[in-house]
Amino acid sequence: MTDDGTGGRGIGPAGCGDGGAEGADTGAPAALRADGGAVDDVALDPWGSSTVDDYRKLFEEFGIEVFEEVLPRIPSPHYLMRRGVIFGHRDYRPVAEAMANDEPFAALSGFMPTGDPHIGHKLVFDELIWHQERGGEAYGLIADMEAHAARGLSWDEIDEHTESYLLSLIALGFDPEDGTLYRQSANREVQDLAFELGTKANFSELGAIYDFDGETEVSYMQSVVTQMADILYPQLDGPKPTVIPVGPDQDPHMRLARDLAGRMRYFGVTEAYASFESEGAESELLRRAYKKREAYADDPERPRCAEAAQWLLAEQKTAEAMGGDAFHDETTLESLIQKVTNKLENAGKEPLRPRVRFLDRNATDDAFEALIEAIDGEKRVYEGHVDAFGMDREAAEELARDIELEHGGYGFLPPSSVYHRFMTGLTGGKMSSSVPASHISLLDDPEEGYDKVKSATTGGRETAEKQRELGGKADECPVYELYAYLLSGDDDEFATEVYEECVGGERLCGGCKEQAAELMGEFLEEHQEKREEAKELLEDLDIELDSDRKR
Ligand code: TRP
Ligand code: SF4
């Protein structure tokens, strides 16, 4: 019907990497590159139909991290990770660590039931299943409220597709008895959590993130806080590293969710050097001033704020105060020093001293009292915060979370995410649910799937002769993508062989497509058998497949 963020959107062939230099070269020639050709702008819009043409920009502009960098920390990574299909992440380390140490973690993703599940969704299904097999709590949810509010689907349509997504997820290996499946509309806990999270977000913020305006329906906005609640749902019974596998179009949701997780916390923990507040570069400057106290303090045991201010002003042009080229922007440096020295001068005789600061954000009085009580060593209590001397940041974070949990707070950890590439459509361009020939539905007849692969565009040359001479362009070939993303399964050797034979000119498109088409037919046949078997399992679960809602 329509493109949905979890995988329905394609990338242009350029996005599939033309062998750029700093790509995710995971060692296997078959690995796809994370750097697309430099094309157009990137817009991350959960409901837009924009494609991601340049994955590199996602790293630079949005701060998505390169997945390859966490790869070595993951015990036997999934083939989608090894092949660079999963190309980016936010904060995946805690999840990888929990996995490696047999500690609790969770994986959750959601699907808008706007059409039939297709091979793009299979990527996410596989990611959930993989995390479940590695000991994670796994959650699959049907974003029916979002489909109704943001896409205008009727509840009848939603019901029909809901069942279909769940069947495919189970058929591919999701264990519903061990994991959790739910639909947003039937999950009271999620809606209650959404309501709470809604107390920490306002209209201007949603407007800025999602381009909402005065015409945006209230239920549409409600579907956003519902998604925030989905993302934090695995932590309702206690904080744990949680990964959300999604397409990069969902990144705005992730940023908001990570932010809201923090805003719900009882305490914020920061580092400080005096009673006044400082942040970022200001703190950095204060840290340096503290380090240099021997140089200016009458009594280096008790450097005074005013002394530090004088030193900073005097040294402001010297490389030492600037810490080499760490603050190279002159005007910023000047105004920064101005700000910091003002604060220092106001603090006057107060000693400059490093400390961790607990800010009271949402704590109950009892919790704040208990925190103060629990701080060992020297501490100083202020109106909305308490400073602890001789405690490191990590210990402080832990203490803050413990007290919060003991006093009825959630103690949320910021949720992590992993991002996969969108598949290229079989007809070139983007894979779109609304163009049947561009994608393969998990419900397509095996023969239909076979035919679609047979008529797919390729990265082949005009003639067989040229192909033998120059080799095919596997990096731009939707058929090669099928091999890498799906048909080779866990078999890297096979994927590599296809790649090398193609670019080496030994493989011609006719035979290559025939092989892919047959494999696709087999996959669909087997998958559909398993869907039949999954029906029984699904019936046993108490998940409402007939929503009974009007409209
Ligand atoms: N917004 C997602 C989509 O467009 C669906 C979704 C809802 C989701 N809740 C979620 C995805 C939680 C990941 C996690 O498909
Ligand atoms: Fe694509 Fe196969 Fe042709 Fe290579 S040989 S371009 S992988 S269809």
Coordinates of C-alpha atoms and ligand atoms in Angstrom, one line a residue:
M1 CA 0.0 0.0 0.0
T2 CA 2.5 2.5 1.1
D3 CA 6.0 2.8 2.3
D4 CA 6.5 2.1 5.9
G5 CA 9.6 3.1 7.7
T6 CA 10.8 -0.3 8.8
G7 CA 12.2 -1.2 5.5
G8 CA 9.9 -0.4 2.7
R9 CA 11.9 2.4 1.4
G10 CA 14.6 1.9 -1.0
I11 CA 17.8 3.7 -1.7
G12 CA 19.0 4.7 -5.1
P13 CA 21.6 2.5 -6.6
A14 CA 24.2 5.2 -5.7
G15 CA 23.4 4.5 -2.0
C16 CA 24.5 0.9 -2.4
G17 CA 28.0 2.0 -2.5
D18 CA 30.3 2.5 -5.4
G19 CA 33.4 1.3 -3.7
G20 CA 34.2 4.6 -1.9
A21 CA 37.3 4.7 0.2
E22 CA 36.1 5.0 3.7
G23 CA 33.2 2.6 3.5
A24 CA 32.3 -0.3 5.8
D25 CA 35.0 -2.6 4.4
T26 CA 34.4 -5.5 6.6
G27 CA 37.0 -7.6 4.9
A28 CA 34.6 -9.5 2.7
P29 CA 34.4 -8.2 -0.8
A30 CA 30.7 -8.9 -0.7
A31 CA 30.3 -6.3 2.0
L32 CA 28.1 -3.3 1.1
R33 CA 29.6 0.1 1.6
A34 CA 28.2 2.4 4.1
D35 CA 29.1 5.5 2.1
G36 CA 26.8 6.3 -0.7
G37 CA 27.7 8.5 -3.6
A38 CA 27.3 12.1 -2.6
V39 CA 23.8 12.8 -3.8
D40 CA 21.2 15.4 -2.7
D41 CA 20.2 16.1 0.8
V42 CA 19.3 13.6 3.5
A43 CA 16.0 14.2 5.1
L44 CA 15.1 11.9 8.0
D45 CA 11.4 11.9 8.0
P46 CA 9.5 9.0 9.6
W47 CA 6.4 9.6 7.4
G48 CA 8.0 11.1 4.3
S49 CA 8.7 9.2 1.1
S50 CA 12.2 10.5 0.8
T51 CA 15.0 8.1 0.1
V52 CA 18.3 8.2 1.8
D53 CA 20.8 8.9 -0.9
D54 CA 23.8 9.6 1.1
Y55 CA 24.5 7.5 4.2
R56 CA 27.7 9.3 4.9
K57 CA 25.7 12.4 5.8
L58 CA 23.8 10.5 8.4
F59 CA 27.0 10.1 10.3
E60 CA 28.1 13.7 9.9
E61 CA 24.9 15.6 10.3
F62 CA 22.9 13.4 12.6
G63 CA 25.6 11.8 14.7
I64 CA 24.6 8.3 13.9
E65 CA 27.7 6.1 14.6
V66 CA 29.4 3.8 12.2
F67 CA 28.3 0.2 12.9
E68 CA 31.6 -1.3 11.9
E69 CA 33.2 0.2 15.0
V70 CA 31.2 -1.9 17.4
L71 CA 31.4 -5.0 15.3
P72 CA 34.4 -6.4 17.1
R73 CA 32.5 -6.3 20.4
I74 CA 29.7 -8.4 19.2
P75 CA 29.9 -12.2 19.7
S76 CA 29.3 -13.8 16.3
P77 CA 27.6 -11.0 14.6
H78 CA 24.6 -11.5 12.3
Y79 CA 25.3 -11.6 8.6
L80 CA 23.5 -8.4 8.1
M81 CA 26.0 -6.8 10.4
R82 CA 29.0 -8.6 8.8
R83 CA 27.9 -7.5 5.4
G84 CA 27.4 -3.8 6.2
V85 CA 23.6 -4.0 5.6
I86 CA 23.3 -2.8 9.2
F87 CA 25.5 0.3 8.8
G88 CA 24.8 2.6 11.7
H89 CA 23.8 2.7 15.3
R90 CA 23.3 4.9 18.3
D91 CA 24.8 3.6 21.6
Y92 CA 24.8 -0.1 20.7
R93 CA 27.8 -0.8 23.0
P94 CA 25.8 -1.4 26.2
V95 CA 23.6 -3.9 24.3
A96 CA 26.7 -5.7 22.9
E97 CA 28.2 -5.8 26.3
A98 CA 25.2 -7.2 28.0
M99 CA 25.0 -9.8 25.3
A100 CA 28.6 -10.8 25.8
N101 CA 28.3 -10.9 29.6
D102 CA 25.0 -12.7 29.7
E103 CA 23.3 -9.8 31.3
P104 CA 19.7 -8.8 30.6
F105 CA 19.0 -6.8 27.5
A106 CA 16.1 -6.3 25.1
A107 CA 15.3 -5.8 21.4
L108 CA 12.1 -4.2 20.2
S109 CA 10.7 -3.0 16.9
G110 CA 7.4 -2.0 15.5
F111 CA 5.5 -2.4 12.3
M112 CA 2.8 -0.3 10.8
P113 CA 0.3 -2.7 9.3
T114 CA -0.3 -0.7 6.2
G115 CA 0.2 -3.5 3.7
D116 CA 1.6 -7.0 3.4
P117 CA 5.0 -7.7 5.0
H118 CA 7.7 -7.8 2.4
I119 CA 11.4 -8.7 2.2
G120 CA 12.4 -5.3 3.6
H121 CA 10.5 -6.1 6.8
K122 CA 12.3 -9.4 6.9
L123 CA 15.5 -7.6 7.8
V124 CA 13.9 -6.2 10.9
F125 CA 12.2 -9.5 11.8
D126 CA 15.6 -11.3 11.5
E127 CA 17.3 -8.7 13.7
L128 CA 14.7 -9.2 16.4
I129 CA 15.0 -12.9 16.2
W130 CA 18.7 -12.8 16.3
H131 CA 18.7 -10.8 19.5
Q132 CA 16.2 -13.1 21.0
E133 CA 18.4 -16.1 20.1
R134 CA 21.2 -14.4 21.9
G135 CA 19.3 -14.2 25.1
G136 CA 17.5 -10.9 24.7
E137 CA 13.9 -10.2 25.7
A138 CA 12.3 -9.6 22.3
Y139 CA 9.3 -7.5 21.5
G140 CA 7.4 -7.1 18.2
L141 CA 4.6 -4.7 18.1
I142 CA 2.0 -3.7 15.6
A143 CA 1.8 0.1 15.3
D144 CA -1.9 0.1 14.6
M145 CA -2.6 3.4 16.3
E146 CA 0.0 5.0 14.1
A147 CA -1.4 3.3 11.0
H148 CA -4.9 4.6 11.8
A149 CA -3.8 8.2 12.8
A150 CA -0.9 8.8 10.4
R151 CA -2.0 6.8 7.5
G152 CA -5.7 6.8 7.8
L153 CA -6.2 3.0 7.5
S154 CA -9.5 1.6 8.7
W155 CA -9.5 -0.8 11.6
D156 CA -10.6 -3.7 9.3
E157 CA -7.7 -3.2 7.0
I158 CA -5.4 -2.9 10.1
D159 CA -6.7 -6.2 11.5
E160 CA -6.1 -8.1 8.4
H161 CA -2.5 -6.9 8.0
T162 CA -1.8 -7.3 11.7
E163 CA -2.2 -11.0 11.5
S164 CA 0.0 -11.3 8.5
Y165 CA 2.9 -9.5 10.1
L166 CA 2.8 -11.6 13.1
L167 CA 2.6 -14.8 11.1
S168 CA 5.7 -13.9 9.1
L169 CA 7.6 -12.9 12.3
I170 CA 6.8 -16.2 13.9
A171 CA 7.4 -18.2 10.8
L172 CA 10.9 -16.7 10.5
G173 CA 11.8 -17.9 14.0
F174 CA 10.4 -15.4 16.6
D175 CA 9.5 -17.4 19.7
P176 CA 6.2 -15.8 20.9
E177 CA 6.2 -17.7 24.1
D178 CA 9.6 -16.4 25.1
G179 CA 9.1 -13.0 23.5
T180 CA 6.3 -10.4 23.6
L181 CA 3.9 -9.5 20.7
Y182 CA 1.4 -6.7 21.1
R183 CA -0.6 -4.2 19.3
Q184 CA -0.4 -0.6 20.5
S185 CA -4.2 -0.2 20.8
A186 CA -4.5 -3.1 23.1
N187 CA -1.6 -2.4 25.4
R188 CA -2.8 -0.4 28.4
E189 CA 0.6 -0.2 29.9
V190 CA 2.0 1.3 26.8
Q191 CA -0.7 3.9 26.7
D192 CA -0.3 4.8 30.3
L193 CA 3.4 5.2 29.7
A194 CA 2.7 7.3 26.6
F195 CA 0.6 9.5 28.7
E196 CA 3.4 10.0 31.3
L197 CA 5.9 10.7 28.6
G198 CA 3.6 13.2 27.1
T199 CA 4.0 15.3 30.2
K200 CA 7.6 15.8 29.2
A201 CA 7.1 16.9 25.6
N202 CA 5.2 19.8 24.2
F203 CA 3.8 20.8 20.9
S204 CA 6.6 23.2 19.8
E205 CA 9.1 20.4 20.3
L206 CA 7.1 17.8 18.2
G207 CA 6.5 20.6 15.7
A208 CA 10.2 21.2 15.3
I209 CA 11.1 17.5 15.1
Y210 CA 8.3 16.3 12.8
D211 CA 7.2 19.4 11.0
F212 CA 3.9 19.3 12.8
D213 CA 1.7 22.4 12.5
G214 CA -1.7 23.7 13.6
E215 CA -3.4 21.3 11.2
T216 CA -1.8 18.2 12.7
E217 CA -4.3 15.9 14.3
V218 CA -4.1 15.2 18.0
S219 CA -4.2 11.4 17.4
Y220 CA -1.2 11.7 15.1
M221 CA 0.7 13.4 17.9
Q222 CA -0.6 10.7 20.3
S223 CA 0.9 8.1 18.0
V224 CA 4.3 9.7 18.5
V225 CA 4.2 9.5 22.3
T226 CA 2.9 6.0 21.8
Q227 CA 6.0 5.1 19.9
M228 CA 8.1 6.7 22.6
A229 CA 6.3 4.4 25.1
D230 CA 6.9 1.4 22.8
I231 CA 10.6 2.1 22.8
L232 CA 10.8 2.3 26.6
Y233 CA 8.3 -0.5 27.3
P234 CA 11.0 -3.2 27.8
Q235 CA 12.3 -1.1 30.7
L236 CA 9.0 -0.9 32.5
D237 CA 10.1 -3.7 34.8
G238 CA 13.6 -2.2 35.3
P239 CA 16.3 -0.4 33.3
K240 CA 18.1 -2.6 30.8
P241 CA 20.0 -1.9 27.5
T242 CA 17.5 -2.0 24.7
V243 CA 18.1 -2.0 21.0
I244 CA 15.6 -0.8 18.5
P245 CA 16.3 -2.1 15.0
V246 CA 14.8 0.2 12.4
G247 CA 15.5 2.1 9.2
P248 CA 17.3 5.4 9.5
D249 CA 14.1 7.3 8.8
Q250 CA 13.1 6.4 12.4
D251 CA 16.1 8.2 13.8
P252 CA 14.2 11.3 14.8
H253 CA 12.0 9.1 17.0
M254 CA 15.1 7.6 18.5
R255 CA 16.6 11.0 19.4
L256 CA 13.4 12.0 21.1
A257 CA 13.0 8.8 22.9
R258 CA 16.6 9.0 24.3
D259 CA 15.9 12.5 25.4
L260 CA 12.6 11.7 27.0
A261 CA 14.2 8.8 28.8
G262 CA 16.5 11.3 30.5
R263 CA 13.8 13.8 31.2
M264 CA 11.9 11.2 33.1
R265 CA 14.8 10.5 35.5
Y266 CA 14.7 11.6 39.1
F267 CA 18.2 13.0 39.0
G268 CA 20.5 14.4 36.4
V269 CA 24.2 13.8 37.1
T270 CA 26.8 16.3 35.9
E271 CA 30.3 17.3 36.8
A272 CA 31.0 20.7 38.2
Y273 CA 33.8 22.8 39.6
A274 CA 32.1 25.3 41.8
S275 CA 28.6 26.1 43.0
F276 CA 27.5 27.7 39.7
E277 CA 26.3 25.7 36.7
S278 CA 28.5 25.1 33.7
E279 CA 28.2 22.9 30.7
G280 CA 30.2 21.5 27.8
A281 CA 33.1 23.7 26.8
E282 CA 32.7 25.8 29.9
S283 CA 33.3 22.8 32.1
E284 CA 36.2 21.9 29.9
L285 CA 37.8 25.3 30.5
L286 CA 37.2 25.0 34.3
R287 CA 38.8 21.6 34.3
R288 CA 41.9 23.1 32.8
A289 CA 41.9 26.0 35.2
Y290 CA 41.7 23.6 38.1
K291 CA 44.5 21.5 36.7
K292 CA 46.7 24.6 36.5
R293 CA 46.0 25.8 40.1
E294 CA 49.7 25.5 41.1
A295 CA 50.4 28.3 38.6
Y296 CA 48.1 30.9 40.2
A297 CA 46.7 30.0 43.6
D298 CA 48.1 31.4 46.9
D299 CA 47.2 28.1 48.4
P300 CA 47.1 25.4 45.7
E301 CA 45.1 23.3 48.1
R302 CA 42.4 25.9 47.9
P303 CA 42.4 27.7 44.6
R304 CA 39.9 30.5 44.7
C305 CA 37.4 31.1 41.8
A306 CA 38.5 34.8 41.6
E307 CA 42.1 33.6 41.2
A308 CA 41.2 31.2 38.5
A309 CA 39.3 34.0 36.7
Q310 CA 42.4 36.3 36.7
W311 CA 44.6 33.5 35.4
L312 CA 42.1 32.7 32.6
L313 CA 42.0 36.3 31.5
A314 CA 45.7 36.7 31.6
E315 CA 46.3 33.5 29.8
Q316 CA 43.5 33.8 27.4
K317 CA 45.6 34.3 24.4
T318 CA 48.2 31.7 25.2
A319 CA 48.1 28.2 23.8
E320 CA 48.1 26.8 27.3
A321 CA 44.8 28.2 28.4
M322 CA 43.4 27.3 25.1
G323 CA 44.7 23.8 25.4
G324 CA 46.4 23.8 22.0
D325 CA 43.9 24.0 19.2
A326 CA 41.0 22.5 21.1
F327 CA 39.1 25.8 21.0
H328 CA 40.2 27.2 17.6
D329 CA 37.3 29.5 17.0
E330 CA 38.7 32.8 18.3
T331 CA 35.4 34.6 18.8
T332 CA 33.8 31.7 20.5
L333 CA 36.8 31.3 22.7
E334 CA 36.7 34.9 23.7
S335 CA 33.1 34.9 24.6
L336 CA 33.5 31.5 26.3
I337 CA 36.3 32.9 28.5
Q338 CA 34.2 35.9 29.2
K339 CA 31.3 33.8 30.4
V340 CA 33.4 31.6 32.5
T341 CA 35.4 34.4 34.1
N342 CA 32.2 36.3 34.9
K343 CA 30.9 33.2 36.7
L344 CA 34.2 32.8 38.5
E345 CA 34.4 36.4 39.6
N346 CA 30.9 36.2 41.0
A347 CA 31.9 33.2 43.0
G348 CA 34.8 35.2 44.4
K349 CA 36.5 33.5 47.3
E350 CA 34.7 30.2 46.8
P351 CA 37.2 27.4 46.2
L352 CA 37.4 25.9 42.8
R353 CA 36.9 22.2 43.3
P354 CA 35.8 19.3 41.1
R355 CA 32.7 17.5 42.2
V356 CA 29.8 15.5 40.8
R357 CA 26.4 17.2 41.0
F358 CA 23.0 15.5 41.4
L359 CA 20.3 17.7 40.0
D360 CA 16.8 17.2 41.2
R361 CA 14.7 16.8 38.1
N362 CA 11.6 14.8 39.1
A363 CA 12.6 13.3 42.5
T364 CA 10.1 13.1 45.3
D365 CA 11.2 14.8 48.5
D366 CA 11.8 11.4 50.0
A367 CA 14.0 10.4 47.2
F368 CA 16.0 13.6 47.4
E369 CA 16.5 13.1 51.1
A370 CA 17.5 9.5 50.6
L371 CA 20.0 10.5 48.0
I372 CA 21.6 13.0 50.3
E373 CA 21.7 10.4 53.0
A374 CA 23.3 7.8 50.7
I375 CA 26.2 10.0 49.6
D376 CA 29.4 9.0 51.4
G377 CA 32.0 11.6 52.1
E378 CA 31.8 15.3 51.8
K379 CA 28.7 16.7 50.3
R380 CA 27.0 20.0 50.0
V381 CA 23.3 20.4 49.7
Y382 CA 21.6 23.2 47.8
E383 CA 18.1 24.1 46.8
G384 CA 17.7 21.9 43.7
H385 CA 20.9 20.0 43.8
V386 CA 23.5 18.3 45.9
D387 CA 27.3 18.2 45.3
A388 CA 29.4 15.2 46.2
F389 CA 33.2 15.5 46.5
G390 CA 35.3 12.4 46.1
M391 CA 32.8 10.4 44.1
D392 CA 33.3 9.6 40.4
R393 CA 30.8 10.1 37.8
E394 CA 30.1 6.4 37.2
A395 CA 29.4 5.7 40.9
A396 CA 27.2 8.8 41.0
E397 CA 25.1 7.6 38.0
E398 CA 24.7 4.2 39.7
L399 CA 23.7 5.7 43.0
A400 CA 21.2 8.1 41.3
R401 CA 19.6 5.2 39.5
D402 CA 19.4 3.0 42.6
I403 CA 17.8 5.7 44.7
E404 CA 15.3 6.4 41.9
L405 CA 14.4 2.7 41.6
E406 CA 14.0 2.3 45.3
H407 CA 11.6 5.3 45.3
G408 CA 9.3 4.2 42.5
G409 CA 11.0 5.8 39.5
Y410 CA 11.7 4.1 36.1
G411 CA 15.4 4.7 36.0
F412 CA 15.4 4.5 32.2
L413 CA 18.6 3.9 30.3
P414 CA 18.6 5.8 27.0
P415 CA 17.5 3.3 24.3
S416 CA 19.9 2.2 21.6
S417 CA 19.3 1.7 17.9
V418 CA 20.7 0.0 14.9
Y419 CA 20.0 1.1 11.3
H420 CA 19.9 -1.0 8.2
R421 CA 20.1 0.1 4.6
F422 CA 16.9 0.2 2.6
M423 CA 16.8 -2.3 -0.2
T424 CA 16.8 -1.1 -3.7
G425 CA 13.7 -1.8 -5.7
L426 CA 13.8 -4.7 -8.1
T427 CA 12.9 -2.3 -10.9
G428 CA 15.6 0.1 -9.8
G429 CA 14.9 3.2 -7.7
K430 CA 13.4 2.7 -4.4
M431 CA 11.6 -0.3 -3.1
S432 CA 8.0 0.7 -2.6
S433 CA 5.1 -1.2 -1.2
S434 CA 2.8 0.6 -3.6
V435 CA 4.8 -0.7 -6.7
P436 CA 4.3 -4.5 -6.6
A437 CA 7.0 -5.2 -9.1
S438 CA 9.6 -3.2 -7.0
H439 CA 9.4 -5.5 -4.0
I440 CA 8.7 -9.1 -3.1
S441 CA 5.9 -9.6 -0.6
L442 CA 6.3 -12.4 1.8
L443 CA 2.9 -13.5 0.6
D444 CA 3.7 -13.5 -3.1
D445 CA 3.2 -16.9 -4.8
P446 CA 6.6 -18.6 -5.2
E447 CA 6.1 -18.4 -9.0
E448 CA 5.4 -14.7 -8.8
G449 CA 8.5 -14.1 -6.7
Y450 CA 10.4 -16.1 -9.2
D451 CA 9.1 -14.0 -12.1
K452 CA 9.8 -10.7 -10.3
V453 CA 13.4 -11.7 -9.8
K454 CA 13.7 -12.8 -13.4
S455 CA 12.5 -9.4 -14.6
A456 CA 14.6 -7.3 -12.1
T457 CA 17.0 -4.8 -13.4
T458 CA 20.7 -5.7 -12.9
G459 CA 24.1 -4.1 -12.7
G460 CA 25.0 -6.0 -15.9
R461 CA 26.7 -4.7 -19.0
E462 CA 24.9 -4.2 -22.4
T463 CA 26.4 -7.4 -23.9
A464 CA 27.7 -10.7 -22.6
E465 CA 31.0 -9.9 -24.2
K466 CA 31.3 -6.7 -22.3
Q467 CA 30.3 -8.4 -19.1
R468 CA 33.0 -11.0 -19.6
E469 CA 35.5 -8.2 -20.3
L470 CA 34.6 -5.6 -17.6
G471 CA 32.6 -7.6 -15.1
G472 CA 29.2 -6.7 -13.8
K473 CA 28.4 -3.9 -11.3
A474 CA 27.4 -6.0 -8.3
D475 CA 27.5 -2.9 -6.1
E476 CA 24.7 -1.4 -8.2
C477 CA 22.7 -4.5 -8.7
P478 CA 19.4 -5.2 -7.0
V479 CA 19.8 -8.9 -7.7
Y480 CA 23.1 -8.9 -5.9
E481 CA 21.4 -7.2 -3.1
L482 CA 19.0 -10.0 -2.9
Y483 CA 21.8 -12.4 -2.5
A484 CA 23.5 -10.3 0.1
Y485 CA 20.4 -9.4 2.2
L486 CA 18.5 -12.6 1.9
L487 CA 19.3 -15.4 -0.4
S488 CA 22.8 -16.3 0.9
G489 CA 21.5 -16.5 4.4
D490 CA 24.4 -17.0 6.8
D491 CA 26.7 -18.3 4.0
D492 CA 29.3 -15.6 3.5
E493 CA 31.3 -17.7 1.2
F494 CA 28.4 -18.0 -1.2
A495 CA 27.7 -14.3 -1.1
T496 CA 31.4 -13.6 -1.8
E497 CA 31.5 -16.1 -4.6
V498 CA 28.5 -14.4 -6.3
Y499 CA 30.2 -11.0 -5.9
E500 CA 33.5 -12.1 -7.2
E501 CA 32.2 -14.0 -10.1
C502 CA 30.1 -11.0 -11.0
V503 CA 32.8 -8.4 -10.9
G504 CA 35.3 -10.8 -12.3
G505 CA 33.1 -11.3 -15.4
E506 CA 32.6 -15.0 -14.9
R507 CA 29.0 -14.6 -14.0
L508 CA 26.4 -13.5 -16.5
C509 CA 23.1 -11.9 -15.5
G510 CA 20.8 -14.5 -17.2
G511 CA 22.1 -17.4 -15.1
C512 CA 22.6 -15.3 -12.1
K513 CA 19.0 -14.2 -12.1
E514 CA 17.8 -17.7 -12.8
Q515 CA 19.7 -18.9 -9.7
A516 CA 18.4 -16.0 -7.6
A517 CA 14.8 -16.5 -8.8
E518 CA 14.9 -20.2 -7.9
L519 CA 16.2 -19.5 -4.5
M520 CA 13.6 -16.8 -4.0
G521 CA 10.8 -19.2 -5.1
E522 CA 12.1 -21.8 -2.6
F523 CA 12.4 -19.3 0.2
L524 CA 8.8 -18.1 -0.4
E525 CA 7.4 -21.6 -0.5
E526 CA 9.1 -22.6 2.7
H527 CA 8.2 -19.3 4.4
Q528 CA 4.5 -19.7 3.5
E529 CA 4.5 -23.3 4.8
K530 CA 5.9 -22.0 8.0
R531 CA 3.3 -19.2 8.1
E532 CA 0.6 -21.9 8.0
E533 CA 2.2 -23.7 10.9
A534 CA 2.5 -20.4 12.8
K535 CA -1.3 -19.9 12.7
E536 CA -1.8 -22.4 15.5
L537 CA 0.8 -20.7 17.6
L538 CA -0.7 -17.3 17.0
E539 CA -4.2 -18.6 18.0
D540 CA -2.8 -19.7 21.3
L541 CA -1.5 -16.2 22.1
D542 CA -3.9 -13.8 23.7
I543 CA -3.4 -11.2 21.1
E544 CA -6.5 -9.5 19.8
L545 CA -6.8 -9.9 16.0
D546 CA -10.2 -8.5 15.7
S547 CA -10.2 -5.0 17.1
D548 CA -13.9 -4.4 17.0
R549 CA -13.3 -0.7 16.6
K550 CA -15.5 1.3 14.3
R551 CA -14.3 2.9 11.2
Ligands
TRP1 N1 7.0 4.3 13.3 C1 7.3 2.9 12.9 C2 7.1 2.8 11.4 O1 6.9 3.7 10.8 C3 6.5 1.9 13.7 C4 6.8 1.9 15.1 C5 5.9 2.1 16.1 C6 8.0 1.5 15.8 N2 6.5 2.0 17.3 C7 7.8 1.6 17.2 C8 9.3 1.2 15.3 C9 8.8 1.3 18.1 C10 10.3 0.9 16.3 C11 10.0 1.0 17.7 O2 7.1 1.7 10.9
SF4_2 FE1 23.8 -8.6 -10.9 FE2 24.3 -11.1 -11.1 FE3 24.3 -9.5 -13.2 FE4 26.2 -9.4 -11.4 S1 25.8 -11.1 -12.7 S2 25.2 -7.7 -12.4 S3 25.1 -9.8 -9.6 S4 22.5 -10.0 -12.0

